[in-house]
C-alpha cells in the first residue's frame, strides 16, 4: 500500500506542476526524491519544488499535520483561504500556497538555498 501511495503522490506532483506550467518529468521527480539533482539550475529548482510538494502531501496524508480531525482541518483550511495564505482556482482544484516570495525563507526554512 505504501508503494502505491508514493506513486500516487509522485503523479499528483507531476500533474500539479504541469497545470502550473512547470515541466518536471516523472524521472526528474524520482531523482529528486533520491537527492540526485540536475546541474541545470532551473531544472534543479523544479526538482526541489517537486520534493517539497511530495513532503507536504506526506504530512497531510499522515493526518497529523494539524493534530485534529477532518472537520477542524476543513475550518483551518477555509480560514487560510479567506486570509489569502492558500489559493485555489475552484473548490475542487488543488490548493497552492499564496504568499509573498519574501516570506518563503521564514515560512519554509531550508527549502530555498541561499545563493
Coordinates of N, CA and C in Angstrom, one line a residue:
X1 N 0.8 -1.2 0.0 CA 0.0 0.0 0.0 C 0.9 1.3 0.0
X2 N 2.0 1.2 0.7 CA 2.9 2.4 0.8 C 3.4 2.7 -0.6
X3 N 3.8 1.7 -1.3 CA 4.4 1.9 -2.7 C 3.4 2.6 -3.6
X4 N 2.1 2.2 -3.5 CA 1.0 2.8 -4.2 C 0.9 4.3 -3.8
X5 N 0.9 4.5 -2.5 CA 0.7 5.9 -2.0 C 1.9 6.8 -2.6
X6 N 3.1 6.2 -2.5 CA 4.2 7.0 -3.0 C 4.1 7.3 -4.5
X7 N 3.6 6.3 -5.3 CA 3.4 6.5 -6.7 C 2.3 7.6 -7.0
X8 N 1.2 7.5 -6.2 CA 0.2 8.5 -6.4 C 0.6 9.9 -6.1
X9 N 1.4 10.0 -5.0 CA 2.0 11.3 -4.6 C 2.8 11.9 -5.8
X10 N 3.7 11.1 -6.3 CA 4.6 11.5 -7.4 C 3.8 11.9 -8.6
X11 N 2.7 11.2 -9.0 CA 1.9 11.5 -10.1 C 1.1 12.8 -9.9
X12 N 0.6 12.9 -8.7 CA -0.1 14.2 -8.3 C 0.8 15.4 -8.4
X13 N 2.1 15.2 -8.0 CA 3.1 16.2 -8.1 C 3.3 16.6 -9.6
X14 N 3.5 15.5 -10.4 CA 3.7 15.7 -11.8 C 2.6 16.5 -12.5
X15 N 1.4 16.1 -12.2 CA 0.2 16.8 -12.9 C 0.0 18.2 -12.3
X16 N 0.2 18.4 -11.0 CA 0.1 19.7 -10.4 C 1.1 20.6 -11.0
X17 N 2.3 20.2 -11.2 CA 3.4 21.0 -11.8 C 3.0 21.3 -13.2
X18 N 2.5 20.3 -13.9 CA 2.1 20.5 -15.3 C 1.0 21.6 -15.5
X19 N 0.1 21.6 -14.6 CA -1.0 22.6 -14.6 C -0.4 24.0 -14.3
X20 N 0.6 24.0 -13.5 CA 1.2 25.3 -13.1 C 2.2 25.8 -14.2
X21 N 2.4 24.9 -15.2 CA 3.3 25.3 -16.3 C 4.8 24.9 -16.0
X22 N 5.0 24.1 -15.0 CA 6.3 23.6 -14.6 C 6.5 22.2 -15.2
X23 N 7.5 22.1 -16.1 CA 7.7 20.9 -16.8 C 8.7 20.0 -16.0
X24 N 8.2 19.3 -15.0 CA 9.1 18.4 -14.2 C 8.7 17.0 -14.6
X25 N 9.5 16.3 -15.3 CA 9.2 14.9 -15.7 C 9.2 14.0 -14.5
X26 N 8.4 12.9 -14.6 CA 8.4 11.9 -13.5 C 9.8 11.4 -13.1
X27 N 10.7 11.2 -14.1 CA 12.0 10.7 -13.8 C 12.8 11.7 -13.0
X28 N 12.6 13.0 -13.3 CA 13.3 14.1 -12.5 C 12.7 14.1 -11.1
X29 N 11.4 13.9 -10.9 CA 10.8 13.9 -9.6 C 11.4 12.7 -8.8
X30 N 11.5 11.5 -9.5 CA 12.1 10.4 -8.8 C 13.6 10.6 -8.4
X31 N 14.3 11.2 -9.3 CA 15.7 11.6 -9.0 C 15.8 12.5 -7.8
X32 N 14.9 13.5 -7.8 CA 14.9 14.4 -6.6 C 14.6 13.7 -5.3
X33 N 13.7 12.8 -5.4 CA 13.4 12.0 -4.1 C 14.6 11.2 -3.7
X34 N 15.5 10.9 -4.6 CA 16.8 10.2 -4.3 C 17.9 11.1 -4.1
X35 N 17.6 12.4 -4.1 CA 18.6 13.5 -3.9 C 19.7 13.5 -5.1
X36 N 19.2 13.2 -6.3 CA 20.0 13.2 -7.5 C 19.5 14.3 -8.3
X37 N 20.1 15.5 -8.1 CA 19.6 16.7 -8.7 C 20.4 17.1 -10.0
X38 N 19.7 17.8 -10.8 CA 20.2 18.2 -12.1 C 21.3 19.3 -11.8
X39 N 22.2 19.4 -12.8 CA 23.2 20.5 -12.7 C 22.6 21.8 -13.3
X40 N 21.5 21.7 -14.0 CA 20.8 22.8 -14.6 C 20.1 23.5 -13.5
X41 N 20.4 24.8 -13.2 CA 19.7 25.4 -12.0 C 18.2 25.5 -12.1
X42 N 17.6 25.7 -13.3 CA 16.2 25.8 -13.4 C 15.5 24.4 -13.2
X43 N 16.2 23.4 -13.7 CA 15.7 22.0 -13.5 C 15.8 21.6 -12.1
X44 N 16.9 22.0 -11.5 CA 17.1 21.7 -10.0 C 16.1 22.3 -9.2
X45 N 15.8 23.6 -9.4 CA 14.7 24.3 -8.7 C 13.4 23.6 -8.8
X46 N 13.1 23.1 -10.0 CA 11.8 22.4 -10.2 C 11.8 21.1 -9.4
X47 N 13.0 20.4 -9.4 CA 13.1 19.2 -8.6 C 12.9 19.4 -7.1
X48 N 13.5 20.5 -6.6 CA 13.3 20.9 -5.2 C 11.9 21.2 -4.9
X49 N 11.2 21.9 -5.8 CA 9.8 22.2 -5.6 C 9.0 20.9 -5.6
X50 N 9.3 20.0 -6.5 CA 8.6 18.7 -6.5 C 8.8 17.9 -5.2
X51 N 10.0 17.9 -4.7 CA 10.3 17.2 -3.5 C 9.5 17.8 -2.3
X52 N 9.5 19.1 -2.3 CA 8.7 19.8 -1.2 C 7.2 19.5 -1.3
X53 N 6.7 19.5 -2.5 CA 5.3 19.2 -2.8 C 5.0 17.8 -2.2
X54 N 5.8 16.8 -2.5 CA 5.6 15.5 -2.0 C 5.7 15.4 -0.5
X55 N 6.6 16.1 0.1 CA 6.8 16.1 1.5 C 5.5 16.6 2.2
X56 N 5.0 17.7 1.7 CA 3.8 18.3 2.2 C 2.6 17.3 2.1
X57 N 2.5 16.7 1.0 CA 1.4 15.7 0.8 C 1.6 14.5 1.8
X58 N 2.8 14.1 2.0 CA 3.0 13.1 3.0 C 2.5 13.5 4.4
X59 N 2.8 14.7 4.8 CA 2.4 15.3 6.1 C 0.9 15.3 6.1
X60 N 0.2 15.7 5.1 CA -1.2 15.7 5.0 C -1.8 14.3 5.1
X61 N -1.2 13.4 4.4 CA -1.7 12.0 4.3 C -1.6 11.4 5.7
X62 N -0.6 11.8 6.5 CA -0.3 11.2 7.8 C -1.4 11.6 8.8
X63 N -2.2 12.6 8.4 CA -3.3 13.2 9.2 C -2.9 13.7 10.5
X64 N -1.6 14.0 10.6 CA -1.1 14.6 11.9 C -0.6 16.0 11.7
X65 N -0.8 16.5 10.5 CA -0.3 17.9 10.3 C -0.9 18.9 11.2
X66 N -2.2 18.8 11.4 CA -2.8 19.8 12.3 C -3.1 19.2 13.7
X67 N -3.0 17.9 13.8 CA -3.3 17.2 15.1 C -4.8 17.3 15.4
X68 N -5.6 17.3 14.4 CA -7.0 17.5 14.6 C -7.8 16.6 13.6
X69 N -9.1 16.6 13.8 CA -10.0 15.8 12.9 C -10.3 16.5 11.6
X70 N -11.0 15.8 10.7 CA -11.3 16.3 9.4 C -12.1 17.6 9.5
X71 N -13.1 17.7 10.3 CA -14.0 18.9 10.4 C -13.1 20.1 10.8
X72 N -12.3 20.0 11.8 CA -11.5 21.2 12.2 C -10.4 21.5 11.1
X73 N -9.9 20.5 10.5 CA -8.9 20.7 9.4 C -9.6 21.5 8.3
X74 N -10.8 21.2 7.9 CA -11.5 22.0 6.9 C -11.7 23.4 7.3
X75 N -12.0 23.6 8.6 CA -12.2 25.0 9.1 C -10.9 25.8 9.0
X76 N -9.7 25.1 9.4 CA -8.4 25.8 9.3 C -8.1 26.1 7.8
X77 N -8.4 25.1 6.9 CA -8.1 25.4 5.5 C -9.0 26.5 5.0
X78 N -10.2 26.6 5.4 CA -11.1 27.7 5.0 C -10.6 29.0 5.4
X79 N -10.1 29.1 6.7 CA -9.6 30.3 7.2 C -8.3 30.7 6.5
X80 N -7.5 29.8 6.1 CA -6.3 30.1 5.3 C -6.6 30.6 3.9
X81 N -7.7 30.0 3.3 CA -8.1 30.5 2.0 C -8.7 31.9 2.2
X82 N -9.5 32.2 3.2 CA -10.1 33.5 3.4 C -9.0 34.6 3.6
X83 N -7.9 34.2 4.3 CA -6.8 35.2 4.6 C -5.8 35.3 3.4
X84 N -6.0 34.5 2.4 CA -5.2 34.6 1.2 C -3.8 33.8 1.3
X85 N -3.7 33.0 2.4 CA -2.4 32.3 2.5 C -2.4 31.1 1.6
X86 N -3.6 30.5 1.3 CA -3.8 29.4 0.4 C -4.7 30.0 -0.7
X87 N -4.6 29.4 -1.9 CA -5.5 29.8 -3.0 C -5.8 28.5 -3.8
X88 N -6.9 28.6 -4.6 CA -7.4 27.5 -5.4 C -8.2 28.1 -6.5
X89 N -8.2 27.5 -7.7 CA -9.0 28.0 -8.8 C -10.5 27.7 -8.6
X90 N -10.8 26.7 -7.9 CA -12.2 26.3 -7.6 C -12.2 25.4 -6.3
X91 N -13.4 25.0 -5.9 CA -13.5 24.2 -4.7 C -12.9 22.8 -4.9
X92 N -12.8 22.4 -6.1 CA -12.2 21.1 -6.4 C -10.8 21.1 -6.9
X93 N -10.3 22.3 -7.1 CA -8.9 22.4 -7.6 C -7.9 22.2 -6.5
X94 N -6.7 21.8 -6.8 CA -5.6 21.7 -5.8 C -5.4 23.0 -5.1
X95 N -5.0 23.0 -3.8 CA -4.6 24.2 -3.1 C -3.2 24.5 -3.4
X96 N -2.9 25.8 -3.4 CA -1.5 26.2 -3.6 C -1.2 27.3 -2.6
X97 N 0.1 27.3 -2.2 CA 0.5 28.4 -1.3 C 0.4 29.7 -2.0
X98 N 0.0 30.8 -1.3 CA -0.2 32.1 -2.0 C 0.3 33.1 -1.0
X99 N 1.6 33.4 -1.0 CA 2.2 34.4 -0.2 C 3.3 35.1 -0.9
X100 N 3.8 36.2 -0.3 CA 4.9 36.9 -0.9 C 6.2 36.1 -0.9
X101 N 6.9 36.1 -2.0 CA 8.2 35.3 -2.1 C 9.1 35.7 -0.9
X102 N 9.1 36.9 -0.5 CA 10.0 37.4 0.6 C 9.7 36.6 1.9
X103 N 8.6 36.0 2.0 CA 8.3 35.3 3.2 C 8.7 33.8 3.2
X104 N 9.1 33.3 2.0 CA 9.4 31.9 1.8 C 10.4 31.4 2.7
X105 N 11.5 32.1 2.9 CA 12.6 31.7 3.8 C 12.2 31.6 5.2
X106 N 11.2 32.4 5.7 CA 10.8 32.3 7.1 C 9.7 31.2 7.2
X107 N 8.8 31.1 6.2 CA 7.8 30.1 6.4 C 8.2 28.7 6.1
X108 N 9.3 28.6 5.2 CA 9.8 27.2 4.8 C 11.3 27.2 4.9
X109 N 11.8 27.3 6.1 CA 13.3 27.4 6.2 C 14.0 26.2 5.6
X110 N 15.0 26.5 4.8 CA 15.8 25.4 4.2 C 15.3 25.0 2.9
X111 N 14.1 25.4 2.5 CA 13.6 24.9 1.2 C 14.3 25.6 0.0
X112 N 14.6 26.9 0.2 CA 15.2 27.7 -0.8 C 16.6 28.0 -0.4
X113 N 17.6 27.3 -1.1 CA 19.0 27.5 -0.7 C 19.5 29.0 -0.9
X114 N 20.3 29.4 -0.1 CA 20.9 30.7 -0.2 C 21.8 30.7 -1.5
X115 N 21.7 31.8 -2.2 CA 22.5 31.9 -3.5 C 23.7 32.9 -3.3

